[in-house]
Amino acid sequence: MKILVVGGGGREHALAWRLAQGGHTVVAAPGNPGIEQVARCVPIGVDAHEALAQLAVDEAVDLVVVGPEAPLVAGLADRIRARGVPTFGPGAAGAQLEGSKVYSKQFFARHRIPTAPFAIAHSLEEADAAIDRLFHGGVVVKADGLAAGKGVVVAATPDEARAAARDMLLARRFGDAGATVVVEQKIVGREVSVLALTDGTRLEVLPSVEDHKTIFDGDVGPNTGGMGTVSPSWVSDDLAYRIRHEILGPTLRGLAADGIDYRGVLYAGVMIDAAGAPYLLEYNCRFGDPETQPVMARLRGDLGSVLLGAAKGEMPVAALGWDARVAVCVVVAAAGYPSNPRTGDPITGLDTIDREVLAFHAGTARAADGTLVSSGGRVLGVTACGVSVDQARAKAYGAVDAIGLAGKQVRRDIGARGRRP
Ligand code: GLY
């Protein structure tokens, strides 16, 4: 098969690598220097929807896989499907699950999916009243629209929550994305990412993943897009069963009841509370980053045919297998990330790392002289499998330590939380 992967980050490198390993010919737009090792990269950006649709037609690809959320929310999958090319990724209607926090919370409530109590606020007065009502040791304020992963504030005090609401509603920190906010009760617990592939009627739930969101060890400091992941996570089979039957199943039925034909990834951010009950925090409408990296490292079977089946509404179920080992992904981030990442620093040592370790490129570029340099906040996702979490960690950190990047930031505790709920 010939497959077009849209995107140019670590998630797309992991997807392109796995698809190429499956014997498929991969074209990527725009891709990156890592993706270039497994695919032909075409310099078309993810916002150039007409050019991407035309590329899919001109290249006569069998399948398009759309990586990032912004083009999905803006309707790229609809546009490519309208040209007759099977596309893995929801249309604009389904992508609202990620594109609008108001839409998604109302969807959860309408379809009785367990989620934190919430209120929708269009004004400061409404936000303040909601914060007073919902604050129980913490409260979460979320901008309605896409905000590059920065639109969620977990406030420890009512004042902090009010400041966040002001920042969004009055100062318009996220522009129109913050013209409406969702205020929700904070659920205390341990979070897990559960990704499922779907063709609109069937679900293929992938092994769960635990992300590490803050920049510093010990879960402190500002939030990032994710500093590292471990898969499978600590989630038991019983809990995985509950997540499937209490969250993912009702979601799929809800989408169908609402007339939405959803073909792509349902990525559930799930909080497990102290009693072991799962609550849906949010949905993303695409593969997670860096969740995809360890999942692809462990995946066995033909991902391409499963994604094509999903795109066509005829997804084969239980067609994927999994390496019995654990995979750990450690993100190498740039100096200044997440607030002000420095770019243009040379990256060295990649040719010296253990051949079994996968260094997925996220924010890398070629300088004019061909040198590999950093070009974004998260630079590499260094991924290794091991018979235990400790072995996977040792392999991943061994490679991370061999990679040179001035001012690099790395969390040293990825996968070190243990397996207790
Ligand atoms: N790892 C978080 C995300 O993909 O949004």
Coordinates of C-alpha atoms and ligand atoms in Angstrom, one line a residue:
M1 CA 0.0 0.0 0.0
K2 CA 1.0 3.6 -0.5
I3 CA 0.1 5.8 2.5
L4 CA 0.3 9.5 3.1
V5 CA 1.0 10.6 6.7
V6 CA 0.2 14.2 7.4
G7 CA 2.3 15.9 10.0
G8 CA 5.9 16.3 11.0
G9 CA 6.3 15.5 14.7
G10 CA 7.3 12.5 16.9
R11 CA 3.9 10.9 16.6
E12 CA 4.1 11.0 12.8
H13 CA 7.6 9.6 12.8
A14 CA 6.5 6.7 15.0
L15 CA 3.5 6.1 12.7
A16 CA 5.5 6.4 9.5
W17 CA 8.2 4.1 10.9
R18 CA 5.7 1.4 11.9
L19 CA 3.9 1.6 8.5
A20 CA 7.2 1.4 6.6
Q21 CA 8.2 -1.6 8.8
G22 CA 4.9 -3.2 7.6
G23 CA 6.2 -3.0 4.0
H24 CA 4.1 0.0 3.0
T25 CA 5.4 2.9 0.9
V26 CA 5.1 6.0 3.0
V27 CA 4.9 9.6 1.8
A28 CA 4.8 12.3 4.5
A29 CA 3.9 16.0 4.4
P30 CA 5.7 17.8 5.6
G31 CA 7.7 15.1 7.5
N32 CA 11.0 15.8 9.3
P33 CA 14.6 14.5 9.1
G34 CA 13.7 11.4 11.0
I35 CA 10.7 10.6 8.9
E36 CA 12.9 11.1 5.8
Q37 CA 14.7 7.9 6.8
V38 CA 11.5 5.8 6.3
A39 CA 9.4 7.9 3.9
R40 CA 9.5 10.4 1.1
C41 CA 8.8 13.9 2.5
V42 CA 7.0 16.5 0.6
P43 CA 7.2 20.1 1.9
I44 CA 3.5 20.8 2.3
G45 CA 2.4 22.1 5.7
V46 CA -0.5 20.7 7.7
D47 CA -2.6 23.9 7.1
A48 CA -2.4 23.7 3.3
H49 CA -5.6 21.6 3.0
E50 CA -6.2 21.9 -0.7
A51 CA -2.5 21.1 -1.5
L52 CA -2.6 18.0 0.8
A53 CA -5.9 16.8 -0.8
Q54 CA -4.3 17.3 -4.2
L55 CA -1.1 15.5 -3.1
A56 CA -3.2 12.5 -2.0
V57 CA -4.8 12.3 -5.5
D58 CA -1.6 13.0 -7.5
E59 CA 0.3 10.3 -5.5
A60 CA -2.6 7.9 -5.9
V61 CA -2.3 6.9 -2.3
D62 CA -4.4 4.1 -0.9
L63 CA -4.8 5.8 2.5
V64 CA -4.2 9.1 4.2
V65 CA -3.4 9.2 8.0
V66 CA -3.8 12.7 9.5
G67 CA -1.6 13.2 12.6
P68 CA -2.4 16.5 14.3
E69 CA -5.6 17.8 15.7
A70 CA -5.8 21.3 14.2
P71 CA -6.3 20.1 10.6
L72 CA -8.8 17.5 11.7
V73 CA -10.8 20.1 13.6
A74 CA -10.6 22.3 10.5
G75 CA -12.0 19.6 8.3
L76 CA -9.0 18.2 6.4
A77 CA -10.3 14.6 6.6
D78 CA -13.6 15.6 5.1
R79 CA -11.8 17.4 2.3
I80 CA -9.6 14.5 1.4
R81 CA -12.5 12.0 1.7
A82 CA -14.5 14.2 -0.7
R83 CA -11.8 13.5 -3.3
G84 CA -12.4 9.8 -2.9
V85 CA -9.3 8.9 -0.9
P86 CA -9.8 6.7 2.2
T87 CA -8.7 8.8 5.2
F88 CA -8.0 7.8 8.8
G89 CA -9.1 10.7 11.0
P90 CA -12.5 12.0 12.0
G91 CA -14.2 14.8 10.0
A92 CA -14.8 18.2 11.5
A93 CA -18.0 17.1 13.2
G94 CA -16.3 14.2 15.1
A95 CA -13.2 16.3 15.8
Q96 CA -15.3 18.6 17.9
L97 CA -14.7 16.2 20.7
E98 CA -11.3 17.7 20.9
G99 CA -12.0 21.1 19.2
S100 CA -14.6 22.3 21.7
K101 CA -14.5 21.5 25.4
V102 CA -18.1 22.8 25.7
Y103 CA -19.2 20.4 23.0
S104 CA -17.4 17.5 24.5
K105 CA -18.6 18.0 28.1
Q106 CA -22.2 18.4 26.8
F107 CA -21.6 15.2 24.8
F108 CA -20.4 13.3 27.9
A109 CA -23.4 14.5 29.9
R110 CA -25.9 13.7 27.1
H111 CA -24.5 10.2 26.7
R112 CA -24.0 9.5 30.5
I113 CA -20.3 9.1 30.2
P114 CA -18.7 9.4 33.7
T115 CA -17.0 12.8 33.9
A116 CA -16.4 15.6 36.5
P117 CA -19.3 17.9 37.4
F118 CA -18.9 21.1 35.3
A119 CA -20.4 24.4 34.3
I120 CA -20.0 26.5 31.1
A121 CA -19.2 30.2 31.5
H122 CA -19.4 33.0 29.0
S123 CA -18.6 35.8 31.5
L124 CA -16.5 36.4 34.6
E125 CA -19.7 36.4 36.7
E126 CA -20.7 33.0 35.5
A127 CA -17.1 31.7 35.9
D128 CA -16.8 33.0 39.5
A129 CA -20.1 31.5 40.4
A130 CA -19.1 28.1 38.9
I131 CA -15.7 28.2 40.7
D132 CA -17.4 28.9 44.1
R133 CA -19.8 26.0 43.4
L134 CA -17.3 23.4 42.0
F135 CA -14.2 24.1 44.1
H136 CA -13.6 21.1 46.4
G137 CA -9.8 21.1 47.1
G138 CA -9.2 22.1 43.5
V139 CA -10.9 23.2 40.3
V140 CA -10.1 23.1 36.6
V141 CA -10.6 25.9 34.1
K142 CA -10.5 25.1 30.4
A143 CA -10.6 27.3 27.3
D144 CA -13.3 26.0 25.0
G145 CA -11.2 25.9 21.8
L146 CA -7.8 24.6 20.8
A147 CA -5.0 26.3 22.6
A148 CA -1.9 24.3 21.6
G149 CA -2.2 22.2 24.8
K150 CA -2.0 25.2 27.0
G151 CA -5.7 26.0 27.6
V152 CA -6.2 23.9 30.8
V153 CA -5.4 25.3 34.2
V154 CA -5.6 23.0 37.3
A155 CA -6.1 25.6 40.1
A156 CA -5.2 24.8 43.7
T157 CA -7.1 27.8 45.0
P158 CA -10.3 29.7 44.0
D159 CA -8.2 32.8 43.4
E160 CA -5.9 30.9 41.0
A161 CA -9.0 29.7 39.2
R162 CA -10.5 33.2 39.0
A163 CA -7.2 34.5 37.6
A164 CA -7.2 31.8 34.9
A165 CA -10.8 32.6 34.0
R166 CA -9.9 36.3 33.7
D167 CA -6.9 35.5 31.6
M168 CA -9.0 33.5 29.2
L169 CA -12.3 35.5 29.2
L170 CA -11.0 39.1 29.5
A171 CA -7.4 39.2 28.5
R172 CA -8.2 36.7 25.7
R173 CA -4.9 34.9 26.2
F174 CA -6.0 32.2 23.7
G175 CA -8.1 34.5 21.5
D176 CA -11.5 33.3 20.6
A177 CA -10.7 29.8 21.9
G178 CA -11.1 31.3 25.4
A179 CA -14.3 33.3 24.7
T180 CA -16.1 30.6 26.6
V181 CA -14.7 28.4 29.4
V182 CA -15.5 25.2 31.1
V183 CA -15.1 25.1 34.9
E184 CA -15.0 21.6 36.3
Q185 CA -14.5 19.9 39.6
K186 CA -11.0 18.5 40.0
I187 CA -10.9 14.7 40.3
V188 CA -7.9 13.6 42.3
G189 CA -6.3 10.5 41.1
R190 CA -3.9 9.0 38.6
E191 CA -4.3 9.7 34.9
V192 CA -3.9 7.3 32.0
S193 CA -4.2 7.7 28.2
V194 CA -6.3 5.1 26.5
L195 CA -6.3 5.2 22.7
A196 CA -8.8 3.2 20.5
L197 CA -9.0 2.9 16.8
T198 CA -12.5 2.9 15.4
D199 CA -14.4 2.7 12.1
G200 CA -17.5 4.2 13.6
T201 CA -18.9 0.9 14.8
R202 CA -16.0 -1.2 16.0
L203 CA -13.3 -0.5 18.6
E204 CA -9.7 -1.7 18.7
V205 CA -8.5 -0.5 22.2
L206 CA -4.8 -0.1 22.3
P207 CA -2.7 -0.9 25.4
S208 CA -2.9 2.0 27.8
V209 CA -0.1 4.5 28.2
E210 CA 1.0 6.7 31.1
D211 CA 2.3 10.2 30.2
H212 CA 4.4 12.5 32.4
K213 CA 3.0 16.0 31.7
T214 CA 5.1 18.5 33.7
I215 CA 8.6 19.6 32.8
F216 CA 10.3 18.6 36.0
D217 CA 10.8 15.3 37.9
G218 CA 8.3 14.6 40.6
D219 CA 5.4 16.1 38.6
V220 CA 6.2 19.7 39.3
G221 CA 6.6 22.7 37.1
P222 CA 4.6 23.9 34.1
N223 CA 2.7 21.5 31.9
T224 CA 4.1 20.4 28.6
G225 CA 2.8 18.3 25.7
G226 CA 4.3 15.3 27.5
M227 CA 7.8 14.5 28.7
G228 CA 7.7 10.8 28.5
T229 CA 5.5 7.7 28.4
V230 CA 5.4 4.1 29.5
S231 CA 3.2 1.4 27.9
P232 CA 1.5 -0.8 29.0
S233 CA 0.6 1.4 32.0
W234 CA -0.2 0.3 35.5
V235 CA -3.9 -0.1 34.6
S236 CA -5.3 -3.6 35.4
D237 CA -7.3 -5.7 33.0
D238 CA -10.4 -5.0 35.2
L239 CA -9.9 -1.3 34.9
A240 CA -9.3 -1.5 31.2
Y241 CA -12.6 -3.4 30.9
R242 CA -14.4 -0.6 32.8
I243 CA -12.8 2.1 30.6
R244 CA -13.9 0.3 27.5
H245 CA -17.5 -0.4 28.7
E246 CA -18.2 2.8 30.7
I247 CA -16.4 5.3 28.4
L248 CA -15.4 4.2 25.0
G249 CA -18.4 2.1 24.2
P250 CA -21.0 4.7 25.2
T251 CA -18.9 7.3 23.2
L252 CA -19.1 5.3 20.0
R253 CA -22.9 4.7 20.5
G254 CA -23.3 8.4 21.3
L255 CA -21.5 9.5 18.2
A256 CA -23.7 7.1 16.1
A257 CA -26.8 8.4 17.8
D258 CA -25.7 12.0 17.0
G259 CA -25.3 11.0 13.3
I260 CA -21.5 11.3 13.4
D261 CA -19.5 8.8 11.4
Y262 CA -16.2 8.7 13.3
R263 CA -13.3 7.0 11.7
G264 CA -10.0 7.6 13.5
V265 CA -8.6 7.6 17.0
L266 CA -10.6 8.2 20.1
Y267 CA -7.9 9.1 22.7
A268 CA -9.4 9.3 26.1
G269 CA -7.6 11.1 28.9
V270 CA -9.0 9.2 31.9
M271 CA -8.6 10.0 35.6
I272 CA -8.8 7.0 38.0
D273 CA -10.0 8.3 41.4
A274 CA -9.0 7.0 44.8
A275 CA -11.8 4.4 44.7
G276 CA -10.6 3.1 41.4
A277 CA -13.4 4.5 39.3
P278 CA -12.6 5.9 35.8
Y279 CA -13.7 9.5 34.9
L280 CA -13.3 10.9 31.4
L281 CA -11.3 14.1 31.5
E282 CA -11.2 14.8 27.8
Y283 CA -11.0 13.4 24.4
N284 CA -8.4 14.0 21.7
C285 CA -9.4 13.1 18.2
R286 CA -5.9 11.9 17.1
F287 CA -3.0 9.7 18.3
G288 CA -1.3 11.0 21.4
D289 CA 2.2 12.4 21.4
P290 CA 4.4 11.0 23.0
E291 CA 1.9 8.1 23.6
T292 CA 2.2 6.8 20.0
Q293 CA 5.9 6.2 20.3
P294 CA 5.8 3.3 22.8
V295 CA 2.6 1.9 21.3
M296 CA 4.2 1.7 17.9
A297 CA 7.4 0.2 19.4
R298 CA 5.3 -2.7 20.7
L299 CA 2.8 -3.1 17.9
R300 CA 2.9 -6.3 15.9
G301 CA 0.7 -7.0 12.8
D302 CA -0.2 -4.8 9.9
L303 CA -1.1 -1.4 11.1
G304 CA -1.7 -0.2 7.6
S305 CA -4.5 -2.6 6.8
V306 CA -6.2 -1.9 10.2
L307 CA -6.1 1.9 9.5
L308 CA -7.3 1.4 6.0
G309 CA -10.1 -0.9 7.3
A310 CA -11.1 1.8 9.8
A311 CA -11.0 4.5 7.1
K312 CA -13.4 2.4 4.9
G313 CA -15.8 1.5 7.8
E314 CA -14.7 -2.2 7.8
M315 CA -12.0 -2.4 10.4
P316 CA -10.7 -5.9 11.2
V317 CA -10.8 -6.4 15.0
A318 CA -8.1 -8.2 17.0
A319 CA -5.8 -8.0 14.0
L320 CA -3.0 -6.4 16.0
G321 CA -0.6 -8.1 18.4
W322 CA 1.8 -6.7 21.0
D323 CA 5.4 -7.3 22.0
A324 CA 5.3 -8.7 25.5
R325 CA 7.9 -6.2 26.7
V326 CA 7.3 -2.8 28.2
A327 CA 8.2 0.3 26.2
V328 CA 9.4 3.6 27.7
C329 CA 9.7 6.9 25.7
V330 CA 11.9 9.6 27.2
V331 CA 11.5 13.1 25.6
V332 CA 14.6 15.1 25.0
A333 CA 13.4 18.7 25.1
A334 CA 15.1 22.0 24.2
A335 CA 16.4 24.6 26.6
G336 CA 13.6 27.0 27.5
Y337 CA 10.8 24.5 26.8
P338 CA 7.9 24.8 27.4
S339 CA 7.6 28.6 27.6
N340 CA 10.3 29.7 25.2
P341 CA 12.2 26.8 23.5
R342 CA 15.5 27.6 22.0
T343 CA 16.0 26.3 18.4
G344 CA 18.9 25.8 16.1
D345 CA 21.1 23.8 18.5
P346 CA 23.1 21.0 16.9
I347 CA 22.0 17.4 17.8
T348 CA 24.8 14.9 18.1
G349 CA 25.4 11.3 19.0
L350 CA 22.3 9.7 17.3
D351 CA 24.6 7.4 15.4
T352 CA 26.2 6.0 18.6
I353 CA 23.1 4.8 20.4
D354 CA 22.0 1.2 20.8
R355 CA 20.5 0.0 17.5
E356 CA 17.5 -1.4 19.4
V357 CA 16.6 2.1 20.7
L358 CA 14.3 4.2 18.5
A359 CA 15.0 7.9 18.4
F360 CA 11.8 9.4 17.0
H361 CA 12.3 12.9 15.7
A362 CA 9.8 15.5 16.9
G363 CA 11.4 19.0 16.6
T364 CA 14.4 18.5 14.3
A365 CA 15.5 20.2 11.1
R366 CA 18.5 20.3 8.8
A367 CA 20.5 23.5 8.8
A368 CA 21.8 24.9 5.5
D369 CA 25.0 22.9 5.9
G370 CA 23.1 19.6 6.5
T371 CA 23.7 19.6 10.3
L372 CA 20.8 18.1 12.3
V373 CA 19.5 20.9 14.6
S374 CA 16.6 21.4 17.0
S375 CA 13.6 23.1 15.6
G376 CA 11.0 22.8 18.4
G377 CA 10.4 22.4 22.1
R378 CA 10.3 18.6 22.1
V379 CA 13.2 17.5 20.0
L380 CA 13.3 13.7 20.2
G381 CA 11.3 10.8 21.8
V382 CA 13.9 8.2 22.7
T383 CA 12.0 4.9 22.9
A384 CA 13.2 1.5 24.2
C385 CA 11.6 -1.9 25.0
G386 CA 12.6 -4.1 27.9
V387 CA 11.5 -7.2 29.8
S388 CA 10.8 -4.9 32.8
V389 CA 10.2 -1.2 33.1
D390 CA 13.6 -0.9 34.7
Q391 CA 15.3 -2.5 31.7
A392 CA 13.4 -0.3 29.2
R393 CA 14.3 2.8 31.3
A394 CA 18.0 1.8 31.4
K395 CA 18.1 1.4 27.6
A396 CA 16.2 4.6 26.9
Y397 CA 18.3 6.7 29.4
G398 CA 21.5 5.1 28.1
A399 CA 20.7 6.5 24.7
V400 CA 19.4 9.8 26.0
D401 CA 22.7 10.3 27.8
A402 CA 24.6 9.7 24.6
I403 CA 22.7 12.4 22.7
G404 CA 24.2 15.8 22.7
L405 CA 22.0 18.9 22.6
A406 CA 23.1 22.1 24.4
G407 CA 20.8 22.9 27.4
K408 CA 18.8 19.7 26.8
Q409 CA 16.0 19.0 29.3
V410 CA 15.1 15.4 30.3
R411 CA 13.0 14.1 33.1
R412 CA 14.8 11.3 34.9
D413 CA 11.7 9.7 36.4
I414 CA 9.8 8.5 33.3
G415 CA 8.2 5.1 34.2
A416 CA 9.4 5.4 37.8
R417 CA 6.0 5.9 39.5
G418 CA 5.4 2.2 40.0
R419 CA 2.4 0.2 39.2
R420 CA 0.2 0.9 42.2
P421 CA -3.1 2.7 41.3
Ligands
GLY1 N1 0.4 13.5 25.4 C1 -0.6 14.5 25.3 C2 -1.2 14.7 24.0 O1 -0.9 14.0 23.1 O2 -2.1 15.5 23.9

